[in-house]
PDB file of C-alpha atoms in Angstrom:
ATOM      1  CA  MET A 237     117.875  65.662 145.938  1.00  0.00           C
ATOM      2  CA  ARG A 238     115.359  62.921 145.181  1.00  0.00           C
ATOM      3  CA  GLY A 239     114.948  64.137 141.594  1.00  0.00           C
ATOM      4  CA  TRP A 240     118.712  64.258 141.062  1.00  0.00           C
ATOM      5  CA  TRP A 241     119.063  60.679 142.308  1.00  0.00           C
ATOM      6  CA  ARG A 242     116.232  59.497 140.023  1.00  0.00           C
ATOM      7  CA  ASP A 243     117.889  61.135 136.996  1.00  0.00           C
ATOM      8  CA  LEU A 244     121.214  59.524 137.867  1.00  0.00           C
ATOM      9  CA  THR A 245     119.781  56.036 138.318  1.00  0.00           C
ATOM     10  CA  GLU A 246     117.882  56.283 135.038  1.00  0.00           C
ATOM     11  CA  LEU A 247     121.176  56.907 133.240  1.00  0.00           C
ATOM     12  CA  VAL A 248     122.534  53.615 134.578  1.00  0.00           C
ATOM     13  CA  LEU A 249     119.323  51.605 135.046  1.00  0.00           C
ATOM     14  CA  PRO A 250     116.674  52.952 132.689  1.00  0.00           C
ATOM     15  CA  ALA A 251     113.095  53.013 133.887  1.00  0.00           C
ATOM     16  CA  GLU A 252     111.884  51.330 130.695  1.00  0.00           C
ATOM     17  CA  CYS A 253     112.972  48.663 128.222  1.00  0.00           C
ATOM     18  CA  GLY A 254     115.201  50.029 125.493  1.00  0.00           C
ATOM     19  CA  GLY A 255     113.391  47.946 122.884  1.00  0.00           C
ATOM     20  CA  CYS A 256     109.676  48.222 123.619  1.00  0.00           C
ATOM     21  CA  GLY A 257     109.293  50.650 126.519  1.00  0.00           C
ATOM     22  CA  ARG A 258     108.126  48.089 129.070  1.00  0.00           C
ATOM     23  CA  PRO A 259     108.661  49.623 132.542  1.00  0.00           C
ATOM     24  CA  ARG A 260     111.249  48.710 135.177  1.00  0.00           C
ATOM     25  CA  THR A 261     113.697  46.806 133.023  1.00  0.00           C
ATOM     26  CA  VAL A 262     116.731  47.655 130.929  1.00  0.00           C
ATOM     27  CA  LEU A 263     115.759  45.099 128.303  1.00  0.00           C
ATOM     28  CA  CYS A 264     112.803  42.752 128.642  1.00  0.00           C
ATOM     29  CA  ALA A 265     112.947  39.051 127.819  1.00  0.00           C
ATOM     30  CA  PRO A 266     111.144  39.312 124.437  1.00  0.00           C
ATOM     31  CA  CYS A 267     113.479  42.102 123.310  1.00  0.00           C
ATOM     32  CA  ARG A 268     116.518  40.119 124.449  1.00  0.00           C
ATOM     33  CA  ALA A 269     115.232  37.228 122.357  1.00  0.00           C
ATOM     34  CA  ALA A 270     114.882  39.530 119.350  1.00  0.00           C
ATOM     35  CA  LEU A 271     118.424  40.782 119.872  1.00  0.00           C
ATOM     36  CA  TYR A 272     120.316  37.547 120.418  1.00  0.00           C
ATOM     37  CA  GLY A 273     117.806  34.721 120.742  1.00  0.00           C
ATOM     38  CA  ALA A 274     118.334  33.392 117.214  1.00  0.00           C
ATOM     39  CA  ALA A 275     121.512  31.961 115.750  1.00  0.00           C
ATOM     40  CA  PRO A 276     123.749  34.595 114.085  1.00  0.00           C
ATOM     41  CA  GLY A 277     124.248  34.292 110.352  1.00  0.00           C
ATOM     42  CA  ARG A 278     126.281  35.410 107.350  1.00  0.00           C
ATOM     43  CA  VAL A 279     125.036  38.598 105.718  1.00  0.00           C
ATOM     44  CA  ARG A 280     125.843  39.985 102.275  1.00  0.00           C
ATOM     45  CA  PRO A 281     124.964  43.483 101.104  1.00  0.00           C
ATOM     46  CA  VAL A 282     123.890  43.918  97.497  1.00  0.00           C
ATOM     47  CA  PRO A 283     125.949  45.196  95.821  1.00  0.00           C
ATOM     48  CA  ARG A 284     128.892  43.844  97.810  1.00  0.00           C
ATOM     49  CA  PRO A 285     131.680  46.446  98.240  1.00  0.00           C
ATOM     50  CA  PRO A 286     135.131  45.412  97.007  1.00  0.00           C
ATOM     51  CA  GLY A 287     137.332  44.170  99.837  1.00  0.00           C
ATOM     52  CA  LEU A 288     134.488  43.468 102.254  1.00  0.00           C
ATOM     53  CA  PRO A 289     135.366  40.476 104.479  1.00  0.00           C
ATOM     54  CA  ALA A 290     132.757  37.905 105.443  1.00  0.00           C
ATOM     55  CA  VAL A 291     130.238  39.585 107.746  1.00  0.00           C
ATOM     56  CA  HIS A 292     128.132  37.859 110.399  1.00  0.00           C
ATOM     57  CA  ALA A 293     125.214  39.500 112.189  1.00  0.00           C
ATOM     58  CA  ALA A 294     123.247  38.620 115.310  1.00  0.00           C
ATOM     59  CA  ALA A 295     119.847  40.003 114.297  1.00  0.00           C
ATOM     60  CA  GLY A 296     117.846  41.692 111.599  1.00  0.00           C
ATOM     61  CA  TYR A 297     117.643  45.464 111.851  1.00  0.00           C
ATOM     62  CA  GLY A 298     114.094  46.415 112.643  1.00  0.00           C
ATOM     63  CA  ASP A 299     111.532  47.075 115.380  1.00  0.00           C
ATOM     64  CA  GLU A 300     112.948  46.253 118.844  1.00  0.00           C
ATOM     65  CA  VAL A 301     116.532  45.754 117.618  1.00  0.00           C
ATOM     66  CA  ARG A 302     116.542  49.142 115.932  1.00  0.00           C
ATOM     67  CA  ALA A 303     115.128  50.770 119.063  1.00  0.00           C
ATOM     68  CA  VAL A 304     117.793  49.212 121.283  1.00  0.00           C
ATOM     69  CA  LEU A 305     120.647  50.302 119.024  1.00  0.00           C
ATOM     70  CA  LEU A 306     119.335  53.857 118.822  1.00  0.00           C
ATOM     71  CA  ALA A 307     118.742  54.035 122.573  1.00  0.00           C
ATOM     72  CA  HIS A 308     122.347  53.077 123.238  1.00  0.00           C
ATOM     73  CA  LYS A 309     123.922  55.128 120.453  1.00  0.00           C
ATOM     74  CA  GLU A 310     121.883  58.312 120.411  1.00  0.00           C
ATOM     75  CA  ARG A 311     120.244  58.514 123.833  1.00  0.00           C
ATOM     76  CA  GLY A 312     123.211  57.229 125.815  1.00  0.00           C
ATOM     77  CA  VAL A 313     121.442  54.360 127.573  1.00  0.00           C
ATOM     78  CA  LEU A 314     124.750  52.809 128.567  1.00  0.00           C
ATOM     79  CA  ALA A 315     123.199  49.913 130.471  1.00  0.00           C
ATOM     80  CA  LEU A 316     122.301  48.420 127.089  1.00  0.00           C
ATOM     81  CA  ALA A 317     125.979  47.905 126.270  1.00  0.00           C
ATOM     82  CA  GLY A 318     125.909  44.539 128.089  1.00  0.00           C
ATOM     83  CA  PRO A 319     123.106  42.932 126.069  1.00  0.00           C
ATOM     84  CA  LEU A 320     124.456  44.469 122.866  1.00  0.00           C
ATOM     85  CA  GLY A 321     127.888  43.028 123.682  1.00  0.00           C
ATOM     86  CA  THR A 322     126.325  39.601 124.160  1.00  0.00           C
ATOM     87  CA  ALA A 323     124.728  39.860 120.722  1.00  0.00           C
ATOM     88  CA  LEU A 324     127.973  40.999 119.114  1.00  0.00           C
ATOM     89  CA  ALA A 325     129.934  38.189 120.790  1.00  0.00           C
ATOM     90  CA  GLY A 326     127.572  35.687 119.199  1.00  0.00           C
ATOM     91  CA  ALA A 327     128.215  37.184 115.761  1.00  0.00           C
ATOM     92  CA  VAL A 328     131.981  37.035 116.392  1.00  0.00           C
ATOM     93  CA  ARG A 329     131.748  33.345 117.307  1.00  0.00           C
ATOM     94  CA  SER A 330     129.726  32.696 114.168  1.00  0.00           C
ATOM     95  CA  GLY A 331     132.341  34.415 112.023  1.00  0.00           C
ATOM     96  CA  LEU A 332     135.229  32.565 113.653  1.00  0.00           C
ATOM     97  CA  ALA A 333     133.479  29.228 113.242  1.00  0.00           C
ATOM     98  CA  ALA A 334     132.938  29.912 109.542  1.00  0.00           C
ATOM     99  CA  ALA A 335     136.561  31.012 109.131  1.00  0.00           C
ATOM    100  CA  GLY A 336     137.692  27.779 110.779  1.00  0.00           C
ATOM    101  CA  ALA A 337     135.641  25.756 108.295  1.00  0.00           C
ATOM    102  CA  ARG A 338     136.994  27.707 105.315  1.00  0.00           C
ATOM    103  CA  PRO A 339     140.298  29.289 106.436  1.00  0.00           C
ATOM    104  CA  ASP A 340     141.621  32.409 104.742  1.00  0.00           C
ATOM    105  CA  GLY A 341     145.187  32.683 106.048  1.00  0.00           C
ATOM    106  CA  VAL A 342     147.705  31.761 108.733  1.00  0.00           C
ATOM    107  CA  VAL A 343     149.196  32.927 111.983  1.00  0.00           C
ATOM    108  CA  THR A 344     152.964  33.348 111.939  1.00  0.00           C
ATOM    109  CA  GLY A 345     155.708  34.254 114.391  1.00  0.00           C
ATOM    110  CA  PRO A 346     156.069  33.323 118.095  1.00  0.00           C
ATOM    111  CA  ALA A 347     152.329  33.076 118.694  1.00  0.00           C
ATOM    112  CA  ALA A 348     152.053  30.563 115.846  1.00  0.00           C
ATOM    113  CA  ARG A 349     154.554  28.389 117.687  1.00  0.00           C
ATOM    114  CA  ARG A 350     152.512  28.750 120.885  1.00  0.00           C
ATOM    115  CA  ALA A 351     149.357  27.915 118.977  1.00  0.00           C
ATOM    116  CA  ALA A 352     150.958  24.863 117.373  1.00  0.00           C
ATOM    117  CA  ALA A 353     151.828  23.695 120.889  1.00  0.00           C
ATOM    118  CA  GLY A 354     148.195  24.012 121.919  1.00  0.00           C
ATOM    119  CA  ALA A 355     148.229  27.510 123.429  1.00  0.00           C
ATOM    120  CA  GLU A 356     145.456  29.966 122.713  1.00  0.00           C
ATOM    121  CA  VAL A 357     145.895  33.212 120.825  1.00  0.00           C
ATOM    122  CA  PRO A 358     143.504  36.111 121.459  1.00  0.00           C
ATOM    123  CA  VAL A 359     140.860  37.285 119.042  1.00  0.00           C
ATOM    124  CA  LEU A 360     141.377  40.988 118.304  1.00  0.00           C
ATOM    125  CA  LEU A 361     138.175  43.014 118.050  1.00  0.00           C
ATOM    126  CA  VAL A 362     138.766  46.183 116.027  1.00  0.00           C
ATOM    127  CA  PRO A 363     135.791  48.575 116.210  1.00  0.00           C
ATOM    128  CA  VAL A 364     134.897  50.797 113.275  1.00  0.00           C
ATOM    129  CA  PRO A 365     135.385  54.324 114.673  1.00  0.00           C
ATOM    130  CA  SER A 366     132.875  57.130 114.857  1.00  0.00           C
ATOM    131  CA  GLY A 367     133.936  60.623 113.892  1.00  0.00           C
ATOM    132  CA  ARG A 368     135.255  62.833 116.686  1.00  0.00           C
ATOM    133  CA  ARG A 369     132.369  65.236 116.303  1.00  0.00           C
ATOM    134  CA  ALA A 370     129.836  62.430 116.675  1.00  0.00           C
ATOM    135  CA  VAL A 371     131.622  61.065 119.748  1.00  0.00           C
ATOM    136  CA  ARG A 372     131.605  64.490 121.360  1.00  0.00           C
ATOM    137  CA  ALA A 373     127.921  65.003 120.559  1.00  0.00           C
ATOM    138  CA  ARG A 374     126.913  61.585 121.937  1.00  0.00           C
ATOM    139  CA  GLY A 375     129.266  61.676 124.900  1.00  0.00           C
ATOM    140  CA  HIS A 376     130.600  58.185 124.148  1.00  0.00           C
ATOM    141  CA  ASP A 377     131.859  55.924 121.359  1.00  0.00           C
ATOM    142  CA  PRO A 378     129.094  53.313 120.896  1.00  0.00           C
ATOM    143  CA  ALA A 379     131.038  50.799 118.794  1.00  0.00           C
ATOM    144  CA  ARG A 380     134.024  50.766 121.160  1.00  0.00           C
ATOM    145  CA  ARG A 381     131.816  50.406 124.233  1.00  0.00           C
ATOM    146  CA  ILE A 382     129.937  47.476 122.686  1.00  0.00           C
ATOM    147  CA  ALA A 383     133.214  45.886 121.544  1.00  0.00           C
ATOM    148  CA  LEU A 384     134.510  45.978 125.127  1.00  0.00           C
ATOM    149  CA  ALA A 385     131.325  44.307 126.341  1.00  0.00           C
ATOM    150  CA  ALA A 386     131.629  41.666 123.604  1.00  0.00           C
ATOM    151  CA  ALA A 387     135.251  40.936 124.525  1.00  0.00           C
ATOM    152  CA  GLY A 388     134.184  40.392 128.124  1.00  0.00           C
ATOM    153  CA  GLU A 389     131.410  38.041 127.041  1.00  0.00           C
ATOM    154  CA  LEU A 390     133.800  36.079 124.826  1.00  0.00           C
ATOM    155  CA  ARG A 391     136.270  35.657 127.689  1.00  0.00           C
ATOM    156  CA  ARG A 392     133.509  34.517 130.035  1.00  0.00           C
ATOM    157  CA  THR A 393     132.584  31.802 127.556  1.00  0.00           C
ATOM    158  CA  GLY A 394     136.128  30.572 126.985  1.00  0.00           C
ATOM    159  CA  THR A 395     137.451  32.598 124.025  1.00  0.00           C
ATOM    160  CA  GLN A 396     140.390  34.891 124.725  1.00  0.00           C
ATOM    161  CA  ALA A 397     139.657  38.320 123.262  1.00  0.00           C
ATOM    162  CA  ARG A 398     140.768  41.927 123.507  1.00  0.00           C
ATOM    163  CA  VAL A 399     139.773  45.198 121.886  1.00  0.00           C
ATOM    164  CA  LEU A 400     142.148  47.202 119.711  1.00  0.00           C
ATOM    165  CA  ALA A 401     140.663  50.649 119.085  1.00  0.00           C
ATOM    166  CA  VAL A 402     143.332  51.559 116.551  1.00  0.00           C
ATOM    167  CA  LEU A 403     141.327  52.920 113.611  1.00  0.00           C
ATOM    168  CA  ARG A 404     140.836  56.664 113.198  1.00  0.00           C
ATOM    169  CA  GLN A 405     139.258  58.940 110.626  1.00  0.00           C
ATOM    170  CA  ARG A 406     141.995  60.866 108.841  1.00  0.00           C
ATOM    171  CA  ARG A 407     139.657  63.193 107.005  1.00  0.00           C
ATOM    172  CA  ALA A 408     136.143  64.496 107.378  1.00  0.00           C
ATOM    173  CA  VAL A 409     133.329  62.526 105.764  1.00  0.00           C
ATOM    174  CA  ALA A 410     129.791  63.540 104.885  1.00  0.00           C
ATOM    175  CA  ASP A 411     126.786  62.232 106.778  1.00  0.00           C
ATOM    176  CA  GLN A 412     125.999  58.801 105.310  1.00  0.00           C
ATOM    177  CA  ALA A 413     122.242  59.229 105.707  1.00  0.00           C
ATOM    178  CA  GLY A 414     120.570  59.569 102.336  1.00  0.00           C
ATOM    179  CA  LEU A 415     123.559  58.254 100.358  1.00  0.00           C
ATOM    180  CA  ASP A 416     123.233  55.162  98.191  1.00  0.00           C
ATOM    181  CA  ALA A 417     125.769  52.314  98.217  1.00  0.00           C
ATOM    182  CA  ARG A 418     128.040  53.810  95.547  1.00  0.00           C
ATOM    183  CA  GLN A 419     127.975  57.247  97.182  1.00  0.00           C
ATOM    184  CA  ARG A 420     128.831  55.764 100.560  1.00  0.00           C
ATOM    185  CA  LEU A 421     131.834  53.972  99.088  1.00  0.00           C
ATOM    186  CA  ALA A 422     133.073  57.196  97.517  1.00  0.00           C
ATOM    187  CA  ASN A 423     132.419  59.135 100.716  1.00  0.00           C
ATOM    188  CA  LEU A 424     134.491  56.732 102.835  1.00  0.00           C
ATOM    189  CA  ALA A 425     137.252  55.858 100.359  1.00  0.00           C
ATOM    190  CA  GLY A 426     140.581  56.390 102.118  1.00  0.00           C
ATOM    191  CA  ALA A 427     138.908  57.927 105.166  1.00  0.00           C
ATOM    192  CA  LEU A 428     140.240  55.506 107.795  1.00  0.00           C
ATOM    193  CA  THR A 429     143.760  54.797 108.927  1.00  0.00           C
ATOM    194  CA  VAL A 430     145.513  52.781 111.610  1.00  0.00           C
ATOM    195  CA  VAL A 431     147.192  55.091 114.112  1.00  0.00           C
ATOM    196  CA  PRO A 432     151.018  55.182 113.982  1.00  0.00           C
ATOM    197  CA  GLY A 433     152.680  52.346 115.848  1.00  0.00           C
ATOM    198  CA  ALA A 434     149.561  50.205 116.058  1.00  0.00           C
ATOM    199  CA  GLY A 435     150.381  47.955 113.114  1.00  0.00           C
ATOM    200  CA  ARG A 436     152.336  45.577 115.320  1.00  0.00           C
ATOM    201  CA  LEU A 437     149.499  45.359 117.828  1.00  0.00           C
ATOM    202  CA  LEU A 438     147.372  43.956 115.017  1.00  0.00           C
ATOM    203  CA  GLU A 439     149.805  41.036 114.773  1.00  0.00           C
ATOM    204  CA  ALA A 440     148.758  39.586 118.141  1.00  0.00           C
ATOM    205  CA  GLY A 441     145.964  37.365 116.809  1.00  0.00           C
ATOM    206  CA  PRO A 442     143.121  37.048 114.306  1.00  0.00           C
ATOM    207  CA  VAL A 443     141.478  40.399 113.573  1.00  0.00           C
ATOM    208  CA  VAL A 444     137.683  40.706 113.589  1.00  0.00           C
ATOM    209  CA  LEU A 445     136.214  44.049 112.579  1.00  0.00           C
ATOM    210  CA  VAL A 446     133.181  44.955 114.679  1.00  0.00           C
ATOM    211  CA  ASP A 447     130.394  47.511 114.403  1.00  0.00           C
ATOM    212  CA  ASP A 448     126.837  47.897 115.609  1.00  0.00           C
ATOM    213  CA  LEU A 449     125.148  47.930 112.198  1.00  0.00           C
ATOM    214  CA  MET A 450     125.874  47.004 108.596  1.00  0.00           C
ATOM    215  CA  THR A 451     123.778  48.485 105.806  1.00  0.00           C
ATOM    216  CA  THR A 452     125.774  48.774 102.557  1.00  0.00           C
ATOM    217  CA  GLY A 453     129.036  47.430 104.006  1.00  0.00           C
ATOM    218  CA  ALA A 454     130.981  50.542 102.979  1.00  0.00           C
ATOM    219  CA  SER A 455     132.303  51.283 106.490  1.00  0.00           C
ATOM    220  CA  LEU A 456     133.484  47.716 107.064  1.00  0.00           C
ATOM    221  CA  ALA A 457     135.108  47.558 103.615  1.00  0.00           C
ATOM    222  CA  GLU A 458     137.023  50.782 104.317  1.00  0.00           C
ATOM    223  CA  ALA A 459     138.082  49.506 107.745  1.00  0.00           C
ATOM    224  CA  ALA A 460     139.340  46.287 106.153  1.00  0.00           C
ATOM    225  CA  ARG A 461     141.325  48.317 103.609  1.00  0.00           C
ATOM    226  CA  ALA A 462     142.950  50.349 106.388  1.00  0.00           C
ATOM    227  CA  VAL A 463     143.937  47.196 108.296  1.00  0.00           C
ATOM    228  CA  ARG A 464     145.378  45.566 105.184  1.00  0.00           C
ATOM    229  CA  ALA A 465     147.383  48.679 104.406  1.00  0.00           C
ATOM    230  CA  VAL A 466     149.532  48.309 107.544  1.00  0.00           C
ATOM    231  CA  ARG A 467     150.120  44.564 107.381  1.00  0.00           C
ATOM    232  CA  ALA A 468     153.684  43.813 106.419  1.00  0.00           C
ATOM    233  CA  VAL A 469     154.236  41.136 103.783  1.00  0.00           C
ATOM    234  CA  ARG A 470     156.801  38.769 105.260  1.00  0.00           C
ATOM    235  CA  PRO A 471     158.597  35.953 103.411  1.00  0.00           C
ATOM    236  CA  GLU A 472     158.331  33.593 106.386  1.00  0.00           C
ATOM    237  CA  ARG A 473     154.570  33.400 105.897  1.00  0.00           C
ATOM    238  CA  ALA A 474     155.047  31.083 102.938  1.00  0.00           C
ATOM    239  CA  GLU A 475     156.807  28.584 105.201  1.00  0.00           C
ATOM    240  CA  ALA A 476     154.222  29.091 107.932  1.00  0.00           C
ATOM    241  CA  ALA A 477     151.445  28.423 105.450  1.00  0.00           C
ATOM    242  CA  ARG A 478     153.007  25.080 104.648  1.00  0.00           C
ATOM    243  CA  ALA A 479     153.812  24.060 108.230  1.00  0.00           C
ATOM    244  CA  GLY A 480     151.985  26.249 110.763  1.00  0.00           C
ATOM    245  CA  ALA A 481     148.941  25.328 112.785  1.00  0.00           C
ATOM    246  CA  TYR A 482     146.710  26.800 115.458  1.00  0.00           C
ATOM    247  CA  ARG A 483     144.055  25.801 117.939  1.00  0.00           C
ATOM    248  CA  TRP A 484     140.737  27.621 117.899  1.00  0.00           C
ATOM    249  CA  PRO A 485     140.177  28.786 121.483  1.00  0.00           C
ATOM    250  CA  ASP A 486     136.604  27.518 121.769  1.00  0.00           C
ATOM    251  CA  THR A 487     136.791  24.278 119.819  1.00  0.00           C
ATOM    252  CA  GLY A 488     140.332  22.915 120.143  1.00  0.00           C
ATOM    253  CA  GLU A 489     140.342  22.047 116.454  1.00  0.00           C
ATOM    254  CA  ARG A 490     143.576  22.489 114.579  1.00  0.00           C
ATOM    255  CA  GLY A 491     144.047  24.162 111.233  1.00  0.00           C
ATOM    256  CA  PHE A 492     145.141  27.423 109.659  1.00  0.00           C
ATOM    257  CA  MET A 493     143.917  30.619 111.224  1.00  0.00           C
ATOM    258  CA  GLY A 494     142.867  33.573 109.118  1.00  0.00           C
ATOM    259  CA  ALA A 495     144.710  36.629 108.060  1.00  0.00           C
ATOM    260  CA  THR A 496     146.986  37.365 110.982  1.00  0.00           C
ATOM    261  CA  PRO A 497     150.689  37.508 111.719  1.00  0.00           C
ATOM    262  CA  VAL A 498     151.514  37.684 115.409  1.00  0.00           C
ATOM    263  CA  TYR A 499     153.086  40.309 117.647  1.00  0.00           C
ATOM    264  CA  PRO A 500     155.100  38.589 120.393  1.00  0.00           C
ATOM    265  CA  ARG A 501     154.553  41.258 123.051  1.00  0.00           C
ATOM    266  CA  ALA A 502     150.795  41.426 123.232  1.00  0.00           C
ATOM    267  CA  GLY A 503     149.055  43.464 125.924  1.00  0.00           C
ATOM    268  CA  ARG A 504     147.516  41.867 129.003  1.00  0.00           C
ATOM    269  CA  GLU A 505     144.546  39.605 128.452  1.00  0.00           C
ATOM    270  CA  GLY A 506     141.190  41.203 128.986  1.00  0.00           C
ATOM    271  CA  ARG A 507     142.320  44.781 128.487  1.00  0.00           C
ATOM    272  CA  GLU A 508     141.593  47.165 125.674  1.00  0.00           C
ATOM    273  CA  GLU A 509     144.641  48.214 123.653  1.00  0.00           C
ATOM    274  CA  ARG A 510     144.600  51.760 122.354  1.00  0.00           C
ATOM    275  CA  THR A 511     147.198  54.018 120.834  1.00  0.00           C
ATOM    276  CA  ASP A 512     146.864  57.738 120.373  1.00  0.00           C
ATOM    277  CA  GLY A 513     147.942  59.410 117.194  1.00  0.00           C
ATOM    278  CA  THR A 514     146.677  60.332 114.212  1.00  0.00           C
ATOM    279  CA  ASN A 515     145.220  45.756  98.680  1.00  0.00           C
ATOM    280  CA  GLU A 516     141.881  45.753  98.143  1.00  0.00           C
ATOM    281  CA  GLY A 517     140.485  42.332  97.164  1.00  0.00           C
ATOM    282  CA  ARG A 518     138.959  39.431  98.965  1.00  0.00           C
ATOM    283  CA  PRO A 519     141.478  36.980 100.479  1.00  0.00           C
ATOM    284  CA  GLU A 520     141.697  33.704  98.643  1.00  0.00           C
ATOM    285  CA  PRO A 521     141.446  30.573 100.782  1.00  0.00           C
ATOM    286  CA  VAL A 522     144.627  28.818 101.888  1.00  0.00           C
ATOM    287  CA  ARG A 523     144.354  25.069 102.228  1.00  0.00           C
ATOM    288  CA  SER A 524     146.487  23.099 104.628  1.00  0.00           C
ATOM    289  CA  GLY A 525     149.604  21.826 102.888  1.00  0.00           C
ATOM    290  CA  GLN A 526     149.242  24.062  99.835  1.00  0.00           C
ATOM    291  CA  PRO A 527     152.029  26.469  98.882  1.00  0.00           C
ATOM    292  CA  TRP A 528     151.384  30.090  99.730  1.00  0.00           C
ATOM    293  CA  ALA A 529     150.285  31.742  96.532  1.00  0.00           C
ATOM    294  CA  ASP A 530     149.280  35.229  97.594  1.00  0.00           C
ATOM    295  CA  ASP A 531     150.966  36.966 100.528  1.00  0.00           C
ATOM    296  CA  ASP A 532     148.431  39.766 100.361  1.00  0.00           C
ATOM    297  CA  ALA A 533     145.695  37.332 101.280  1.00  0.00           C
ATOM    298  CA  CYS A 534     146.920  37.068 104.886  1.00  0.00           C
ATOM    299  CA  ARG A 535     146.929  40.797 105.448  1.00  0.00           C
ATOM    300  CA  GLY A 536     143.262  41.462 106.106  1.00  0.00           C
ATOM    301  CA  PRO A 537     140.776  40.633 108.842  1.00  0.00           C
ATOM    302  CA  VAL A 538     139.473  37.115 109.343  1.00  0.00           C
ATOM    303  CA  CYS A 539     135.901  38.392 109.240  1.00  0.00           C
ATOM    304  CA  ALA A 540     133.604  41.146 110.455  1.00  0.00           C
ATOM    305  CA  ALA A 541     130.810  40.964 112.996  1.00  0.00           C
ATOM    306  CA  VAL A 542     127.878  43.288 113.625  1.00  0.00           C
ATOM    307  CA  ILE A 543     124.856  43.289 115.878  1.00  0.00           C
ATOM    308  CA  ALA A 544     122.331  43.950 113.138  1.00  0.00           C
ATOM    309  CA  ALA A 545     121.925  44.020 109.375  1.00  0.00           C
ATOM    310  CA  PRO A 546     118.938  44.400 107.021  1.00  0.00           C
ATOM    311  CA  PRO A 547     116.780  41.265 107.201  1.00  0.00           C
ATOM    312  CA  ASP A 548     117.025  40.680 103.442  1.00  0.00           C
ATOM    313  CA  SER A 549     120.847  40.544 103.648  1.00  0.00           C
ATOM    314  CA  PHE A 550     120.875  37.267 105.600  1.00  0.00           C
ATOM    315  CA  GLU A 551     121.899  34.349 103.408  1.00  0.00           C
ATOM    316  CA  ILE A 552     119.026  32.199 104.646  1.00  0.00           C
ATOM    317  CA  ASN A 553     116.602  34.679 103.069  1.00  0.00           C
ATOM    318  CA  ARG A 554     118.185  34.428  99.622  1.00  0.00           C
ATOM    319  CA  ASN A 555     116.642  32.273  96.946  1.00  0.00           C
TER     320      ASN A 555
END
């Protein structure tokens, strides 16, 4: 009985740090600092996949950060979802702040009217899905679990957020390990889709794609393509681009919000939205008061956010 109880508690409260192995802690203070102690930043893979939105990451992928991600994903140390969600929330905030400084689209519909009146609209976190076989083997979906933790952290710090787990793989893909950037793009091309009926859910607010790790950017680029594919091009967006406004939830600043029409019957705040079922190109910026030139530009995500990326992909490290 005592051994069974020890095994159970170690599943929830591991006996050692997920980053360095220090005993009697889920994640020690130095490893927390490595994970989310520094300011998140913009990352760019080289080469950059077509259609990849702006990506922001919380930490460089290496040492303790790598160990924490693997412990959560592969060993099922679920207690690490909280700290990982905190790190991802920071990357989401970084991406939203950058999108507010250089907007890429507008919000339209009833929520745009609420936003213009000063009401908040929720940020929609869309996790990049794992394959069904991988989920079964691991016993959980790491990206979705971390996204839920990030949404909770965002709400606790004043930003309305919810998770929409609406992307699915519509065909089998090869294991990405060992593939170069071009091979990964080919492997994932057309592999993701938005489940039937979920397109309107994606109209509830600005969409941020989320994942635990970015290497070549192929997965995020394919996810962005799938989201764009279901976004309806509506004539009223041209008028909204000329007259609409929004308020960023965490800053109160007004301006155009990125890449999102609005669904008037959004789900309850703080809950994950899921549905069951089975235009490439980077958006051009839209300046306040300018005519809408490219409807397709408002069809994609505002940005993408990840916990970790290769250290040399951070813009601050570029010459």
